């Protein structure tokens, strides 16, 4: 069980496949996935919690609890439950040691 | 006279029906929607490249969902629809919005807030573990993304959604380990008078419970949730039965929720006064029967005003639009308004029945162990709130927020607020209404520092 994804696809699996990167590893997703589904259909957690330790895997799925913010390799943040996945996304699940509050140059 | 500038926030049942009503009377409203596609949460649409039928998505409500979607689709070209747009602040009859990282300001003459609701939660130990989701979230995973939250799921909390979502999971072929309802069975019986006003819905609720039993799902009433168990992720749920026995059920996912709470932040920023509602133990924006608030030009409709469900929201959207029309000097059919008001009153009484049948378990929140993490955002515990209540002498929620940071995290009190109020009130030995409510602050949802302001025209 531990090596499977947390979210399980029940239908709609005939969509176009695409690839994103999560913590440097290639992960396959389907067009129309949210980032949350793309990450959690392959893995068990979304992100490291900023407070209180441990990892999180989202909670409300409707953009309200803000418990699914992930980091991107280029220094942005995104809310995984409301952001559609796009090919080539490069995501990070752990708090970046620098630039926790990214400011666009 | 120039046509009034009307903005609707939200494109669920209330927002869509409000827009439709305005268009029918010659107004072109701006409709602000955080989602990519109109429909709201209960009739949320799947992405365009998905192919399941409305029957598969919405079950017995397929016809209603399809009708609402069709009503919205017919408005395209007659409304100024802004998808993927957040309304994040409100001041001096100007609504501040943000879309794709660009902020702009929209002046209005009338604003209809059809902002919907989110799950209401009672925090317990382990509820932040990966695998524990809100009940609404568990349903959205299925509806909007064709996914289940796990392979062996426990649904816990109370309210009609508990049984509906559990049944949707069973129907989709997912193993549901148990449905644990904090409400005693007797509460459902006490509510039969009000619930009997909508016999169809009442019997549907009974049918869900029968089907779940027939499918071998363990159903329990009057339970006390004790903990979501697991190290690093969910492995089970521990609860106390109505008879006092402690039970642990193995599972890899939990869906939990206790009815809903309205999204009232924008009404608050508009300086609409709030009143405490004893039935639901919630603070609600003050409004007349049509959703007209005491603040000129501000109207509230649907679950964002008071949790009455999707059918009532469709009516409330029409009533709020008619109120805005009337206040702008545009007449609409008075007989129709009367019949909408009458239907709305019946649905309100039914909702009171639901609140009686599936009461918010205030005592469970109030007696949370000191170690329970109430705030998911910043790991503030029940003990931290009691420390603010006692030694630091916070008499109300905003003082407790300043002292403990409860409600100050990124969700802005949406998920900790209802329980925090109960914990604070119990610690102070006062009724929950006396500790007040968390004040809303802009931005009502996080904006990134990278958000830029559109150059003024």
Short mmCIF file of C-alpha atoms in Angstrom, two decimals, chain A residues 1-2 4-16 30-38 40-41 44-69 71 76-79 81-84 101-104, chain B residues 34 36 41 44 46-47 49-52 84 117-119 121 127-134 136-138 140-142 144-151 169 172-174 232-234 252-253 256 263 373 375-379 410-411 414-415 445-450 452:
data_model
loop_
_atom_site.label_atom_id
_atom_site.label_comp_id
_atom_site.label_asym_id
_atom_site.label_seq_id
_atom_site.Cartn_x
_atom_site.Cartn_y
_atom_site.Cartn_z
CA UNK A 1 0.00 0.00 0.00
CA UNK A 2 2.69 2.49 1.01
CA UNK A 4 0.77 3.45 -4.10
CA UNK A 5 -0.85 6.80 -4.62
CA UNK A 6 -3.20 8.21 -2.02
CA UNK A 7 -5.95 9.23 -4.43
CA UNK A 8 -7.37 6.50 -6.61
CA UNK A 9 -8.71 7.02 -10.09
CA UNK A 10 -12.16 5.50 -10.48
CA UNK A 11 -13.00 6.63 -14.02
CA UNK A 12 -12.00 9.10 -16.76
CA UNK A 13 -8.66 7.40 -17.31
CA UNK A 14 -8.71 7.71 -21.10
CA UNK A 15 -7.50 11.32 -21.08
CA UNK A 16 -4.27 12.51 -22.67
CA UNK A 30 -3.64 13.24 -17.10
CA UNK A 31 -4.87 16.41 -18.82
CA UNK A 32 -7.64 17.87 -16.62
CA UNK A 33 -6.03 16.75 -13.35
CA UNK A 34 -5.56 19.25 -10.59
CA UNK A 35 -1.99 19.44 -9.32
CA UNK A 36 -3.24 17.72 -6.17
CA UNK A 37 -4.59 14.74 -8.08
CA UNK A 38 -1.49 14.55 -10.28
CA UNK A 40 -1.38 12.27 -4.97
CA UNK A 41 -2.30 9.68 -7.58
CA UNK A 44 1.26 9.64 -0.46
CA UNK A 45 1.73 13.28 0.55
CA UNK A 46 1.71 16.71 -1.07
CA UNK A 47 3.93 18.81 1.07
CA UNK A 48 5.80 19.39 4.26
CA UNK A 49 3.78 21.36 6.83
CA UNK A 50 5.23 24.79 7.63
CA UNK A 51 4.11 24.52 11.27
CA UNK A 52 3.75 21.55 13.53
CA UNK A 53 5.85 19.05 11.62
CA UNK A 54 4.76 16.19 9.43
CA UNK A 55 3.38 16.23 5.93
CA UNK A 56 0.04 17.25 4.53
CA UNK A 57 -2.06 15.95 1.65
CA UNK A 58 -4.66 18.71 1.36
CA UNK A 59 -8.00 18.79 3.15
CA UNK A 60 -10.93 20.76 1.69
CA UNK A 61 -10.32 20.46 -2.10
CA UNK A 62 -12.28 23.68 -2.66
CA UNK A 63 -9.66 26.36 -2.23
CA UNK A 64 -10.67 27.28 1.31
CA UNK A 65 -8.31 25.62 3.80
CA UNK A 66 -5.07 26.60 2.01
CA UNK A 67 -3.51 23.36 3.25
CA UNK A 68 -2.24 22.27 -0.16
CA UNK A 69 0.13 25.07 -1.14
CA UNK A 71 6.37 25.22 -4.10
CA UNK A 76 6.51 30.47 -6.92
CA UNK A 77 3.83 28.86 -4.81
CA UNK A 78 0.55 27.35 -5.98
CA UNK A 79 -2.59 25.93 -4.40
CA UNK A 81 -6.38 21.69 -5.29
CA UNK A 82 -7.42 24.54 -7.60
CA UNK A 83 -4.51 24.64 -10.04
CA UNK A 84 -4.84 22.56 -13.20
CA UNK A 101 8.43 34.02 0.79
CA UNK A 102 9.22 34.30 -2.91
CA UNK A 103 9.40 37.73 -4.44
CA UNK A 104 9.37 37.97 -8.19
CA UNK B 34 -13.33 31.49 -8.27
CA UNK B 36 -12.94 27.57 -13.81
CA UNK B 41 -19.68 23.17 -5.32
CA UNK B 44 -19.69 21.45 -9.57
CA UNK B 46 -16.05 18.27 -14.10
CA UNK B 47 -13.28 19.51 -16.42
CA UNK B 49 -12.38 16.79 -21.21
CA UNK B 50 -14.20 14.48 -18.77
CA UNK B 51 -17.12 12.46 -20.09
CA UNK B 52 -19.25 11.12 -17.23
CA UNK B 84 -10.81 31.89 -12.08
CA UNK B 117 -20.18 27.53 2.16
CA UNK B 118 -17.44 25.24 3.36
CA UNK B 119 -17.47 22.23 5.67
CA UNK B 121 -15.29 20.91 11.39
CA UNK B 127 -7.08 15.29 11.69
CA UNK B 128 -4.09 16.83 9.92
CA UNK B 129 -2.71 13.43 8.91
CA UNK B 130 -2.47 12.79 5.16
CA UNK B 131 -5.59 10.81 4.24
CA UNK B 132 -8.01 12.86 6.36
CA UNK B 133 -10.20 15.12 4.22
CA UNK B 134 -13.26 17.25 4.70
CA UNK B 136 -17.07 18.06 0.96
CA UNK B 137 -13.51 17.47 -0.20
CA UNK B 138 -14.15 13.73 -0.35
CA UNK B 140 -15.28 16.89 -4.81
CA UNK B 141 -12.48 14.36 -5.36
CA UNK B 142 -15.06 12.08 -6.89
CA UNK B 144 -14.60 16.92 -10.11
CA UNK B 145 -11.67 14.55 -10.53
CA UNK B 146 -13.12 11.00 -10.63
CA UNK B 147 -10.94 9.95 -7.69
CA UNK B 148 -11.56 8.43 -4.28
CA UNK B 149 -9.66 9.66 -1.22
CA UNK B 150 -8.60 6.11 -0.36
CA UNK B 151 -9.39 2.43 -0.68
CA UNK B 169 -18.45 6.10 -2.59
CA UNK B 172 -18.45 3.96 -7.17
CA UNK B 173 -17.09 0.68 -5.85
CA UNK B 174 -15.03 2.06 -2.96
CA UNK B 232 2.70 9.87 9.09
CA UNK B 233 -0.64 8.98 7.50
CA UNK B 234 -4.11 7.71 8.35
CA UNK B 252 -6.60 4.59 4.89
CA UNK B 253 -8.83 7.65 4.52
CA UNK B 256 -15.18 14.33 8.11
CA UNK B 263 -18.64 32.15 3.62
CA UNK B 373 -4.40 20.89 17.06
CA UNK B 375 -5.63 25.35 13.79
CA UNK B 376 -4.33 23.33 10.86
CA UNK B 377 -2.48 26.33 9.43
CA UNK B 378 -0.25 27.20 12.36
CA UNK B 379 -0.62 24.26 14.77
CA UNK B 410 -3.96 31.12 5.96
CA UNK B 411 -7.51 29.74 6.12
CA UNK B 414 -12.64 28.94 8.25
CA UNK B 415 -11.68 25.56 9.69
CA UNK B 445 -7.99 34.52 0.74
CA UNK B 446 -4.22 34.65 0.28
CA UNK B 447 -2.81 36.67 -2.58
CA UNK B 448 0.78 36.04 -3.54
CA UNK B 449 3.28 38.85 -3.19
CA UNK B 450 3.69 38.58 -6.95
CA UNK B 452 0.37 43.07 -9.57
#
